[in-house]
Amino acid sequence: DGELFKYSVFLVMCNRLAAVVFAITMALVRREPLMNEAPLWKYLLVSLSNVYASSCQYEALKYVSFAVQMLGKSFKMMPVMIWGMIIARKRYGARDWAVALAVTLGCTEFLMTG
């Protein structure tokens, strides 16, 4: 069947473990404390939703080609910019919007014409 990883949750776990190792390494290199100021339970909801979303993402990616996956990632520029404006009150210049629009239109053209 050629499947390397049968369970997406395993990939998510490997990704998160690598992130933890990297974070601890960087904290030690920068001589930062390893304990958080905020209680760990405050991170629980965000962490669980992130792991769940990543697992769903990996499962969904099993059903599309690599080219479609890469194009899909390119489409998220404009929604991320809009979300940044709403949530973080960020401002983007005309050049940023032009680049995002060009990437989105180029991906759309590629998907429509192959």
PDB file of N, CA and C in Angstrom:
ATOM      1  N   ASP A   1       0.834  -1.190   0.000  1.00  0.00           N
ATOM      2  CA  ASP A   1       0.000   0.000   0.000  1.00  0.00           C
ATOM      3  C   ASP A   1       0.871   1.243   0.000  1.00  0.00           C
ATOM      4  N   GLY A   2       2.119   1.168   0.420  1.00  0.00           N
ATOM      5  CA  GLY A   2       3.062   2.274   0.312  1.00  0.00           C
ATOM      6  C   GLY A   2       2.914   3.356   1.363  1.00  0.00           C
ATOM      7  N   GLU A   3       2.073   3.155   2.362  1.00  0.00           N
ATOM      8  CA  GLU A   3       1.899   4.154   3.409  1.00  0.00           C
ATOM      9  C   GLU A   3       3.060   4.105   4.388  1.00  0.00           C
ATOM     10  N   LEU A   4       3.672   5.260   4.630  1.00  0.00           N
ATOM     11  CA  LEU A   4       4.755   5.323   5.608  1.00  0.00           C
ATOM     12  C   LEU A   4       4.219   5.488   7.022  1.00  0.00           C
ATOM     13  N   PHE A   5       3.200   6.312   7.161  1.00  0.00           N
ATOM     14  CA  PHE A   5       2.626   6.584   8.474  1.00  0.00           C
ATOM     15  C   PHE A   5       1.131   6.322   8.396  1.00  0.00           C
ATOM     16  N   LYS A   6       0.699   5.320   9.116  1.00  0.00           N
ATOM     17  CA  LYS A   6      -0.716   4.961   9.075  1.00  0.00           C
ATOM     18  C   LYS A   6      -1.560   5.888   9.945  1.00  0.00           C
ATOM     19  N   TYR A   7      -0.999   6.346  11.050  1.00  0.00           N
ATOM     20  CA  TYR A   7      -1.752   7.164  11.995  1.00  0.00           C
ATOM     21  C   TYR A   7      -1.201   8.586  12.032  1.00  0.00           C
ATOM     22  N   SER A   8      -2.047   9.539  11.711  1.00  0.00           N
ATOM     23  CA  SER A   8      -1.639  10.945  11.678  1.00  0.00           C
ATOM     24  C   SER A   8      -1.250  11.458  13.056  1.00  0.00           C
ATOM     25  N   VAL A   9      -1.860  10.924  14.086  1.00  0.00           N
ATOM     26  CA  VAL A   9      -1.563  11.376  15.444  1.00  0.00           C
ATOM     27  C   VAL A   9      -0.090  11.132  15.774  1.00  0.00           C
ATOM     28  N   PHE A  10       0.492  10.076  15.215  1.00  0.00           N
ATOM     29  CA  PHE A  10       1.916   9.798  15.435  1.00  0.00           C
ATOM     30  C   PHE A  10       2.777  10.925  14.856  1.00  0.00           C
ATOM     31  N   LEU A  11       2.423  11.412  13.672  1.00  0.00           N
ATOM     32  CA  LEU A  11       3.158  12.532  13.072  1.00  0.00           C
ATOM     33  C   LEU A  11       3.030  13.789  13.917  1.00  0.00           C
ATOM     34  N   VAL A  12       1.830  14.036  14.415  1.00  0.00           N
ATOM     35  CA  VAL A  12       1.611  15.212  15.266  1.00  0.00           C
ATOM     36  C   VAL A  12       2.454  15.087  16.530  1.00  0.00           C
ATOM     37  N   MET A  13       2.479  13.891  17.129  1.00  0.00           N
ATOM     38  CA  MET A  13       3.273  13.686  18.344  1.00  0.00           C
ATOM     39  C   MET A  13       4.760  13.920  18.058  1.00  0.00           C
ATOM     40  N   CYS A  14       5.257  13.396  16.948  1.00  0.00           N
ATOM     41  CA  CYS A  14       6.672  13.604  16.596  1.00  0.00           C
ATOM     42  C   CYS A  14       6.969  15.089  16.407  1.00  0.00           C
ATOM     43  N   ASN A  15       6.055  15.789  15.749  1.00  0.00           N
ATOM     44  CA  ASN A  15       6.225  17.222  15.528  1.00  0.00           C
ATOM     45  C   ASN A  15       6.273  17.974  16.850  1.00  0.00           C
ATOM     46  N   ARG A  16       5.359  17.648  17.757  1.00  0.00           N
ATOM     47  CA  ARG A  16       5.308  18.347  19.039  1.00  0.00           C
ATOM     48  C   ARG A  16       6.508  18.007  19.915  1.00  0.00           C
ATOM     49  N   LEU A  17       6.966  16.757  19.877  1.00  0.00           N
ATOM     50  CA  LEU A  17       8.151  16.387  20.654  1.00  0.00           C
ATOM     51  C   LEU A  17       9.390  17.124  20.146  1.00  0.00           C
ATOM     52  N   ALA A  18       9.513  17.232  18.823  1.00  0.00           N
ATOM     53  CA  ALA A  18      10.637  17.980  18.263  1.00  0.00           C
ATOM     54  C   ALA A  18      10.558  19.449  18.675  1.00  0.00           C
ATOM     55  N   ALA A  19       9.359  20.001  18.708  1.00  0.00           N
ATOM     56  CA  ALA A  19       9.185  21.397  19.127  1.00  0.00           C
ATOM     57  C   ALA A  19       9.562  21.586  20.594  1.00  0.00           C
ATOM     58  N   VAL A  20       9.206  20.638  21.434  1.00  0.00           N
ATOM     59  CA  VAL A  20       9.550  20.721  22.859  1.00  0.00           C
ATOM     60  C   VAL A  20      11.066  20.664  23.044  1.00  0.00           C
ATOM     61  N   VAL A  21      11.718  19.738  22.345  1.00  0.00           N
ATOM     62  CA  VAL A  21      13.179  19.624  22.446  1.00  0.00           C
ATOM     63  C   VAL A  21      13.834  20.921  21.988  1.00  0.00           C
ATOM     64  N   PHE A  22      13.358  21.475  20.880  1.00  0.00           N
ATOM     65  CA  PHE A  22      13.913  22.732  20.374  1.00  0.00           C
ATOM     66  C   PHE A  22      13.693  23.877  21.372  1.00  0.00           C
ATOM     67  N   ALA A  23      12.487  23.957  21.917  1.00  0.00           N
ATOM     68  CA  ALA A  23      12.172  25.033  22.864  1.00  0.00           C
ATOM     69  C   ALA A  23      13.045  24.944  24.115  1.00  0.00           C
ATOM     70  N   ILE A  24      13.207  23.736  24.646  1.00  0.00           N
ATOM     71  CA  ILE A  24      14.047  23.566  25.831  1.00  0.00           C
ATOM     72  C   ILE A  24      15.494  23.922  25.516  1.00  0.00           C
ATOM     73  N   THR A  25      15.971  23.483  24.352  1.00  0.00           N
ATOM     74  CA  THR A  25      17.345  23.799  23.945  1.00  0.00           C
ATOM     75  C   THR A  25      17.549  25.308  23.851  1.00  0.00           C
ATOM     76  N   MET A  26      16.615  25.995  23.209  1.00  0.00           N
ATOM     77  CA  MET A  26      16.747  27.450  23.059  1.00  0.00           C
ATOM     78  C   MET A  26      16.656  28.156  24.414  1.00  0.00           C
ATOM     79  N   ALA A  27      15.800  27.683  25.302  1.00  0.00           N
ATOM     80  CA  ALA A  27      15.701  28.290  26.634  1.00  0.00           C
ATOM     81  C   ALA A  27      17.007  28.122  27.404  1.00  0.00           C
ATOM     82  N   LEU A  28      17.617  26.945  27.272  1.00  0.00           N
ATOM     83  CA  LEU A  28      18.892  26.716  27.958  1.00  0.00           C
ATOM     84  C   LEU A  28      20.012  27.553  27.350  1.00  0.00           C
ATOM     85  N   VAL A  29      20.047  27.643  26.024  1.00  0.00           N
ATOM     86  CA  VAL A  29      21.076  28.440  25.349  1.00  0.00           C
ATOM     87  C   VAL A  29      20.964  29.909  25.750  1.00  0.00           C
ATOM     88  N   ARG A  30      19.736  30.394  25.833  1.00  0.00           N
ATOM     89  CA  ARG A  30      19.518  31.807  26.187  1.00  0.00           C
ATOM     90  C   ARG A  30      19.447  32.039  27.691  1.00  0.00           C
ATOM     91  N   ARG A  31      19.648  30.981  28.458  1.00  0.00           N
ATOM     92  CA  ARG A  31      19.619  31.041  29.910  1.00  0.00           C
ATOM     93  C   ARG A  31      18.297  31.599  30.445  1.00  0.00           C
ATOM     94  N   GLU A  32      17.211  31.133  29.841  1.00  0.00           N
ATOM     95  CA  GLU A  32      15.876  31.527  30.278  1.00  0.00           C
ATOM     96  C   GLU A  32      15.324  30.458  31.213  1.00  0.00           C
ATOM     97  N   PRO A  33      14.420  30.825  32.109  1.00  0.00           N
ATOM     98  CA  PRO A  33      13.841  29.821  33.018  1.00  0.00           C
ATOM     99  C   PRO A  33      12.957  28.838  32.249  1.00  0.00           C
ATOM    100  N   LEU A  34      12.948  27.593  32.704  1.00  0.00           N
ATOM    101  CA  LEU A  34      12.132  26.577  32.045  1.00  0.00           C
ATOM    102  C   LEU A  34      10.691  26.570  32.545  1.00  0.00           C
ATOM    103  N   MET A  35      10.443  27.163  33.677  1.00  0.00           N
ATOM    104  CA  MET A  35       9.081  27.212  34.214  1.00  0.00           C
ATOM    105  C   MET A  35       8.365  28.460  33.704  1.00  0.00           C
ATOM    106  N   ASN A  36       7.075  28.281  33.393  1.00  0.00           N
ATOM    107  CA  ASN A  36       6.259  29.405  32.929  1.00  0.00           C
ATOM    108  C   ASN A  36       5.765  30.225  34.104  1.00  0.00           C
ATOM    109  N   GLU A  37       5.491  31.470  33.839  1.00  0.00           N
ATOM    110  CA  GLU A  37       4.896  32.327  34.860  1.00  0.00           C
ATOM    111  C   GLU A  37       3.404  32.005  34.998  1.00  0.00           C
ATOM    112  N   ALA A  38       2.754  31.729  33.881  1.00  0.00           N
ATOM    113  CA  ALA A  38       1.324  31.413  33.903  1.00  0.00           C
ATOM    114  C   ALA A  38       1.126  29.940  34.260  1.00  0.00           C
ATOM    115  N   PRO A  39       0.009  29.621  34.889  1.00  0.00           N
ATOM    116  CA  PRO A  39      -0.250  28.208  35.207  1.00  0.00           C
ATOM    117  C   PRO A  39      -0.448  27.383  33.924  1.00  0.00           C
ATOM    118  N   LEU A  40      -0.004  26.147  33.963  1.00  0.00           N
ATOM    119  CA  LEU A  40      -0.060  25.299  32.772  1.00  0.00           C
ATOM    120  C   LEU A  40      -1.484  25.025  32.299  1.00  0.00           C
ATOM    121  N   TRP A  41      -2.465  25.013  33.212  1.00  0.00           N
ATOM    122  CA  TRP A  41      -3.828  24.716  32.795  1.00  0.00           C
ATOM    123  C   TRP A  41      -4.366  25.744  31.813  1.00  0.00           C
ATOM    124  N   LYS A  42      -3.792  26.941  31.808  1.00  0.00           N
ATOM    125  CA  LYS A  42      -4.248  27.967  30.869  1.00  0.00           C
ATOM    126  C   LYS A  42      -3.846  27.647  29.431  1.00  0.00           C
ATOM    127  N   TYR A  43      -2.835  26.818  29.283  1.00  0.00           N
ATOM    128  CA  TYR A  43      -2.402  26.419  27.948  1.00  0.00           C
ATOM    129  C   TYR A  43      -3.163  25.210  27.428  1.00  0.00           C
ATOM    130  N   LEU A  44      -3.920  24.547  28.279  1.00  0.00           N
ATOM    131  CA  LEU A  44      -4.554  23.278  27.938  1.00  0.00           C
ATOM    132  C   LEU A  44      -5.490  23.389  26.745  1.00  0.00           C
ATOM    133  N   LEU A  45      -6.408  24.333  26.753  1.00  0.00           N
ATOM    134  CA  LEU A  45      -7.386  24.458  25.685  1.00  0.00           C
ATOM    135  C   LEU A  45      -6.713  24.745  24.342  1.00  0.00           C
ATOM    136  N   VAL A  46      -5.770  25.659  24.352  1.00  0.00           N
ATOM    137  CA  VAL A  46      -5.058  25.994  23.121  1.00  0.00           C
ATOM    138  C   VAL A  46      -4.276  24.793  22.612  1.00  0.00           C
ATOM    139  N   SER A  47      -3.606  24.094  23.503  1.00  0.00           N
ATOM    140  CA  SER A  47      -2.809  22.931  23.117  1.00  0.00           C
ATOM    141  C   SER A  47      -3.668  21.819  22.543  1.00  0.00           C
ATOM    142  N   LEU A  48      -4.764  21.518  23.213  1.00  0.00           N
ATOM    143  CA  LEU A  48      -5.637  20.450  22.734  1.00  0.00           C
ATOM    144  C   LEU A  48      -6.262  20.787  21.385  1.00  0.00           C
ATOM    145  N   SER A  49      -6.692  22.022  21.215  1.00  0.00           N
ATOM    146  CA  SER A  49      -7.284  22.401  19.935  1.00  0.00           C
ATOM    147  C   SER A  49      -6.243  22.378  18.823  1.00  0.00           C
ATOM    148  N   ASN A  50      -5.013  22.746  19.142  1.00  0.00           N
ATOM    149  CA  ASN A  50      -3.942  22.715  18.145  1.00  0.00           C
ATOM    150  C   ASN A  50      -3.618  21.291  17.720  1.00  0.00           C
ATOM    151  N   VAL A  51      -3.525  20.376  18.677  1.00  0.00           N
ATOM    152  CA  VAL A  51      -3.241  18.974  18.354  1.00  0.00           C
ATOM    153  C   VAL A  51      -4.391  18.366  17.552  1.00  0.00           C
ATOM    154  N   TYR A  52      -5.607  18.661  17.945  1.00  0.00           N
ATOM    155  CA  TYR A  52      -6.766  18.142  17.229  1.00  0.00           C
ATOM    156  C   TYR A  52      -6.807  18.675  15.794  1.00  0.00           C
ATOM    157  N   ALA A  53      -6.583  19.971  15.624  1.00  0.00           N
ATOM    158  CA  ALA A  53      -6.595  20.566  14.282  1.00  0.00           C
ATOM    159  C   ALA A  53      -5.480  19.988  13.419  1.00  0.00           C
ATOM    160  N   SER A  54      -4.302  19.806  13.991  1.00  0.00           N
ATOM    161  CA  SER A  54      -3.186  19.235  13.228  1.00  0.00           C
ATOM    162  C   SER A  54      -3.485  17.803  12.806  1.00  0.00           C
ATOM    163  N   SER A  55      -4.083  17.028  13.690  1.00  0.00           N
ATOM    164  CA  SER A  55      -4.440  15.646  13.354  1.00  0.00           C
ATOM    165  C   SER A  55      -5.440  15.615  12.208  1.00  0.00           C
ATOM    166  N   CYS A  56      -6.441  16.472  12.280  1.00  0.00           N
ATOM    167  CA  CYS A  56      -7.428  16.551  11.197  1.00  0.00           C
ATOM    168  C   CYS A  56      -6.773  16.990   9.892  1.00  0.00           C
ATOM    169  N   GLN A  57      -5.847  17.931   9.977  1.00  0.00           N
ATOM    170  CA  GLN A  57      -5.157  18.417   8.789  1.00  0.00           C
ATOM    171  C   GLN A  57      -4.379  17.289   8.123  1.00  0.00           C
ATOM    172  N   TYR A  58      -3.614  16.527   8.898  1.00  0.00           N
ATOM    173  CA  TYR A  58      -2.837  15.432   8.336  1.00  0.00           C
ATOM    174  C   TYR A  58      -3.746  14.365   7.733  1.00  0.00           C
ATOM    175  N   GLU A  59      -4.871  14.098   8.365  1.00  0.00           N
ATOM    176  CA  GLU A  59      -5.815  13.115   7.828  1.00  0.00           C
ATOM    177  C   GLU A  59      -6.374  13.598   6.490  1.00  0.00           C
ATOM    178  N   ALA A  60      -6.740  14.866   6.417  1.00  0.00           N
ATOM    179  CA  ALA A  60      -7.301  15.411   5.183  1.00  0.00           C
ATOM    180  C   ALA A  60      -6.274  15.415   4.054  1.00  0.00           C
ATOM    181  N   LEU A  61      -5.010  15.657   4.378  1.00  0.00           N
ATOM    182  CA  LEU A  61      -3.971  15.721   3.361  1.00  0.00           C
ATOM    183  C   LEU A  61      -3.689  14.369   2.714  1.00  0.00           C
ATOM    184  N   LYS A  62      -4.168  13.292   3.329  1.00  0.00           N
ATOM    185  CA  LYS A  62      -3.990  11.960   2.739  1.00  0.00           C
ATOM    186  C   LYS A  62      -4.769  11.810   1.434  1.00  0.00           C
ATOM    187  N   TYR A  63      -5.771  12.654   1.238  1.00  0.00           N
ATOM    188  CA  TYR A  63      -6.675  12.489   0.113  1.00  0.00           C
ATOM    189  C   TYR A  63      -6.430  13.453  -1.039  1.00  0.00           C
ATOM    190  N   VAL A  64      -5.394  14.262  -0.959  1.00  0.00           N
ATOM    191  CA  VAL A  64      -5.084  15.186  -2.054  1.00  0.00           C
ATOM    192  C   VAL A  64      -3.614  15.036  -2.440  1.00  0.00           C
ATOM    193  N   SER A  65      -3.314  15.412  -3.662  1.00  0.00           N
ATOM    194  CA  SER A  65      -1.946  15.293  -4.155  1.00  0.00           C
ATOM    195  C   SER A  65      -1.040  16.341  -3.500  1.00  0.00           C
ATOM    196  N   PHE A  66       0.255  16.124  -3.625  1.00  0.00           N
ATOM    197  CA  PHE A  66       1.225  17.057  -3.044  1.00  0.00           C
ATOM    198  C   PHE A  66       1.087  18.440  -3.669  1.00  0.00           C
ATOM    199  N   ALA A  67       0.855  18.503  -4.963  1.00  0.00           N
ATOM    200  CA  ALA A  67       0.714  19.798  -5.642  1.00  0.00           C
ATOM    201  C   ALA A  67      -0.471  20.578  -5.077  1.00  0.00           C
ATOM    202  N   VAL A  68      -1.573  19.906  -4.867  1.00  0.00           N
ATOM    203  CA  VAL A  68      -2.755  20.571  -4.308  1.00  0.00           C
ATOM    204  C   VAL A  68      -2.478  21.021  -2.879  1.00  0.00           C
ATOM    205  N   GLN A  69      -1.738  20.228  -2.116  1.00  0.00           N
ATOM    206  CA  GLN A  69      -1.383  20.621  -0.752  1.00  0.00           C
ATOM    207  C   GLN A  69      -0.595  21.925  -0.753  1.00  0.00           C
ATOM    208  N   MET A  70       0.398  22.011  -1.610  1.00  0.00           N
ATOM    209  CA  MET A  70       1.233  23.215  -1.660  1.00  0.00           C
ATOM    210  C   MET A  70       0.437  24.427  -2.129  1.00  0.00           C
ATOM    211  N   LEU A  71      -0.435  24.219  -3.103  1.00  0.00           N
ATOM    212  CA  LEU A  71      -1.264  25.328  -3.567  1.00  0.00           C
ATOM    213  C   LEU A  71      -2.226  25.790  -2.479  1.00  0.00           C
ATOM    214  N   GLY A  72      -2.767  24.847  -1.741  1.00  0.00           N
ATOM    215  CA  GLY A  72      -3.675  25.201  -0.650  1.00  0.00           C
ATOM    216  C   GLY A  72      -2.990  26.047   0.401  1.00  0.00           C
ATOM    217  N   LYS A  73      -1.737  25.736   0.692  1.00  0.00           N
ATOM    218  CA  LYS A  73      -1.003  26.529   1.672  1.00  0.00           C
ATOM    219  C   LYS A  73      -0.762  27.952   1.167  1.00  0.00           C
ATOM    220  N   SER A  74      -0.633  28.109  -0.143  1.00  0.00           N
ATOM    221  CA  SER A  74      -0.414  29.436  -0.709  1.00  0.00           C
ATOM    222  C   SER A  74      -1.664  30.305  -0.609  1.00  0.00           C
ATOM    223  N   PHE A  75      -2.832  29.685  -0.575  1.00  0.00           N
ATOM    224  CA  PHE A  75      -4.081  30.436  -0.510  1.00  0.00           C
ATOM    225  C   PHE A  75      -4.312  31.116   0.830  1.00  0.00           C
ATOM    226  N   LYS A  76      -3.592  30.726   1.855  1.00  0.00           N
ATOM    227  CA  LYS A  76      -3.921  31.243   3.174  1.00  0.00           C
ATOM    228  C   LYS A  76      -3.331  32.619   3.463  1.00  0.00           C
ATOM    229  N   MET A  77      -2.621  33.205   2.539  1.00  0.00           N
ATOM    230  CA  MET A  77      -2.017  34.520   2.792  1.00  0.00           C
ATOM    231  C   MET A  77      -3.060  35.589   3.104  1.00  0.00           C
ATOM    232  N   MET A  78      -4.056  35.717   2.234  1.00  0.00           N
ATOM    233  CA  MET A  78      -5.041  36.783   2.426  1.00  0.00           C
ATOM    234  C   MET A  78      -5.920  36.547   3.657  1.00  0.00           C
ATOM    235  N   PRO A  79      -6.410  35.331   3.901  1.00  0.00           N
ATOM    236  CA  PRO A  79      -7.178  35.138   5.142  1.00  0.00           C
ATOM    237  C   PRO A  79      -6.359  35.428   6.402  1.00  0.00           C
ATOM    238  N   VAL A  80      -5.073  35.082   6.396  1.00  0.00           N
ATOM    239  CA  VAL A  80      -4.229  35.368   7.561  1.00  0.00           C
ATOM    240  C   VAL A  80      -4.060  36.875   7.731  1.00  0.00           C
ATOM    241  N   MET A  81      -3.919  37.586   6.638  1.00  0.00           N
ATOM    242  CA  MET A  81      -3.801  39.043   6.718  1.00  0.00           C
ATOM    243  C   MET A  81      -5.086  39.665   7.264  1.00  0.00           C
ATOM    244  N   ILE A  82      -6.225  39.193   6.792  1.00  0.00           N
ATOM    245  CA  ILE A  82      -7.505  39.714   7.271  1.00  0.00           C
ATOM    246  C   ILE A  82      -7.678  39.406   8.754  1.00  0.00           C
ATOM    247  N   TRP A  83      -7.347  38.184   9.144  1.00  0.00           N
ATOM    248  CA  TRP A  83      -7.440  37.796  10.552  1.00  0.00           C
ATOM    249  C   TRP A  83      -6.513  38.660  11.412  1.00  0.00           C
ATOM    250  N   GLY A  84      -5.316  38.942  10.900  1.00  0.00           N
ATOM    251  CA  GLY A  84      -4.388  39.803  11.628  1.00  0.00           C
ATOM    252  C   GLY A  84      -4.942  41.202  11.826  1.00  0.00           C
ATOM    253  N   MET A  85      -5.671  41.694  10.828  1.00  0.00           N
ATOM    254  CA  MET A  85      -6.287  43.020  10.948  1.00  0.00           C
ATOM    255  C   MET A  85      -7.389  43.016  12.001  1.00  0.00           C
ATOM    256  N   ILE A  86      -8.170  41.940  12.022  1.00  0.00           N
ATOM    257  CA  ILE A  86      -9.297  41.874  12.957  1.00  0.00           C
ATOM    258  C   ILE A  86      -8.811  41.644  14.382  1.00  0.00           C
ATOM    259  N   ILE A  87      -7.932  40.672  14.554  1.00  0.00           N
ATOM    260  CA  ILE A  87      -7.521  40.269  15.904  1.00  0.00           C
ATOM    261  C   ILE A  87      -6.419  41.163  16.472  1.00  0.00           C
ATOM    262  N   ALA A  88      -5.355  41.371  15.690  1.00  0.00           N
ATOM    263  CA  ALA A  88      -4.181  42.074  16.218  1.00  0.00           C
ATOM    264  C   ALA A  88      -4.100  43.530  15.769  1.00  0.00           C
ATOM    265  N   ARG A  89      -5.120  43.982  15.052  1.00  0.00           N
ATOM    266  CA  ARG A  89      -5.121  45.374  14.571  1.00  0.00           C
ATOM    267  C   ARG A  89      -3.896  45.699  13.712  1.00  0.00           C
ATOM    268  N   LYS A  90      -3.428  44.706  12.969  1.00  0.00           N
ATOM    269  CA  LYS A  90      -2.280  44.937  12.087  1.00  0.00           C
ATOM    270  C   LYS A  90      -2.723  45.726  10.868  1.00  0.00           C
ATOM    271  N   ARG A  91      -1.767  46.391  10.283  1.00  0.00           N
ATOM    272  CA  ARG A  91      -2.026  47.157   9.061  1.00  0.00           C
ATOM    273  C   ARG A  91      -1.064  46.680   7.994  1.00  0.00           C
ATOM    274  N   TYR A  92      -1.565  46.515   6.792  1.00  0.00           N
ATOM    275  CA  TYR A  92      -0.748  46.057   5.673  1.00  0.00           C
ATOM    276  C   TYR A  92      -0.789  47.101   4.574  1.00  0.00           C
ATOM    277  N   GLY A  93       0.358  47.275   3.934  1.00  0.00           N
ATOM    278  CA  GLY A  93       0.452  48.243   2.855  1.00  0.00           C
ATOM    279  C   GLY A  93      -0.072  47.680   1.545  1.00  0.00           C
ATOM    280  N   ALA A  94      -0.167  48.550   0.563  1.00  0.00           N
ATOM    281  CA  ALA A  94      -0.672  48.154  -0.759  1.00  0.00           C
ATOM    282  C   ALA A  94       0.219  47.077  -1.381  1.00  0.00           C
ATOM    283  N   ARG A  95       1.519  47.165  -1.141  1.00  0.00           N
ATOM    284  CA  ARG A  95       2.438  46.178  -1.709  1.00  0.00           C
ATOM    285  C   ARG A  95       2.174  44.778  -1.132  1.00  0.00           C
ATOM    286  N   ASP A  96       1.924  44.699   0.186  1.00  0.00           N
ATOM    287  CA  ASP A  96       1.609  43.416   0.817  1.00  0.00           C
ATOM    288  C   ASP A  96       0.340  42.809   0.223  1.00  0.00           C
ATOM    289  N   TRP A  97      -0.697  43.641   0.049  1.00  0.00           N
ATOM    290  CA  TRP A  97      -1.947  43.152  -0.519  1.00  0.00           C
ATOM    291  C   TRP A  97      -1.751  42.734  -1.974  1.00  0.00           C
ATOM    292  N   ALA A  98      -0.923  43.470  -2.705  1.00  0.00           N
ATOM    293  CA  ALA A  98      -0.678  43.130  -4.109  1.00  0.00           C
ATOM    294  C   ALA A  98       0.042  41.785  -4.230  1.00  0.00           C
ATOM    295  N   VAL A  99       1.014  41.549  -3.378  1.00  0.00           N
ATOM    296  CA  VAL A  99       1.736  40.271  -3.395  1.00  0.00           C
ATOM    297  C   VAL A  99       0.785  39.130  -3.047  1.00  0.00           C
ATOM    298  N   ALA A 100      -0.005  39.308  -2.000  1.00  0.00           N
ATOM    299  CA  ALA A 100      -0.958  38.263  -1.591  1.00  0.00           C
ATOM    300  C   ALA A 100      -1.973  37.991  -2.694  1.00  0.00           C
ATOM    301  N   LEU A 101      -2.455  39.038  -3.335  1.00  0.00           N
ATOM    302  CA  LEU A 101      -3.408  38.870  -4.431  1.00  0.00           C
ATOM    303  C   LEU A 101      -2.763  38.160  -5.620  1.00  0.00           C
ATOM    304  N   ALA A 102      -1.526  38.526  -5.941  1.00  0.00           N
ATOM    305  CA  ALA A 102      -0.830  37.884  -7.066  1.00  0.00           C
ATOM    306  C   ALA A 102      -0.619  36.395  -6.798  1.00  0.00           C
ATOM    307  N   VAL A 103      -0.231  36.050  -5.588  1.00  0.00           N
ATOM    308  CA  VAL A 103      -0.042  34.634  -5.245  1.00  0.00           C
ATOM    309  C   VAL A 103      -1.368  33.892  -5.328  1.00  0.00           C
ATOM    310  N   THR A 104      -2.422  34.479  -4.777  1.00  0.00           N
ATOM    311  CA  THR A 104      -3.735  33.840  -4.798  1.00  0.00           C
ATOM    312  C   THR A 104      -4.239  33.663  -6.225  1.00  0.00           C
ATOM    313  N   LEU A 105      -4.120  34.695  -7.037  1.00  0.00           N
ATOM    314  CA  LEU A 105      -4.557  34.586  -8.437  1.00  0.00           C
ATOM    315  C   LEU A 105      -3.702  33.591  -9.221  1.00  0.00           C
ATOM    316  N   GLY A 106      -2.405  33.576  -8.966  1.00  0.00           N
ATOM    317  CA  GLY A 106      -1.542  32.619  -9.644  1.00  0.00           C
ATOM    318  C   GLY A 106      -1.895  31.184  -9.285  1.00  0.00           C
ATOM    319  N   CYS A 107      -2.187  30.931  -8.024  1.00  0.00           N
ATOM    320  CA  CYS A 107      -2.600  29.587  -7.594  1.00  0.00           C
ATOM    321  C   CYS A 107      -3.936  29.214  -8.209  1.00  0.00           C
ATOM    322  N   THR A 108      -4.857  30.170  -8.243  1.00  0.00           N
ATOM    323  CA  THR A 108      -6.157  29.907  -8.854  1.00  0.00           C
ATOM    324  C   THR A 108      -6.000  29.579 -10.324  1.00  0.00           C
ATOM    325  N   GLU A 109      -5.182  30.338 -11.021  1.00  0.00           N
ATOM    326  CA  GLU A 109      -4.930  30.089 -12.449  1.00  0.00           C
ATOM    327  C   GLU A 109      -4.340  28.698 -12.657  1.00  0.00           C
ATOM    328  N   PHE A 110      -3.383  28.344 -11.823  1.00  0.00           N
ATOM    329  CA  PHE A 110      -2.758  27.023 -11.942  1.00  0.00           C
ATOM    330  C   PHE A 110      -3.777  25.900 -11.707  1.00  0.00           C
ATOM    331  N   LEU A 111      -4.615  26.070 -10.679  1.00  0.00           N
ATOM    332  CA  LEU A 111      -5.615  25.045 -10.387  1.00  0.00           C
ATOM    333  C   LEU A 111      -6.663  24.927 -11.490  1.00  0.00           C
ATOM    334  N   MET A 112      -7.033  26.046 -12.084  1.00  0.00           N
ATOM    335  CA  MET A 112      -8.075  26.040 -13.103  1.00  0.00           C
ATOM    336  C   MET A 112      -7.577  25.507 -14.453  1.00  0.00           C
ATOM    337  N   THR A 113      -6.309  25.753 -14.760  1.00  0.00           N
ATOM    338  CA  THR A 113      -5.809  25.381 -16.076  1.00  0.00           C
ATOM    339  C   THR A 113      -4.843  24.205 -16.042  1.00  0.00           C
ATOM    340  N   GLY A 114      -4.296  23.900 -14.874  1.00  0.00           N
ATOM    341  CA  GLY A 114      -3.380  22.759 -14.740  1.00  0.00           C
ATOM    342  C   GLY A 114      -2.043  23.073 -15.291  1.00  0.00           C
TER     343      GLY A 114
END
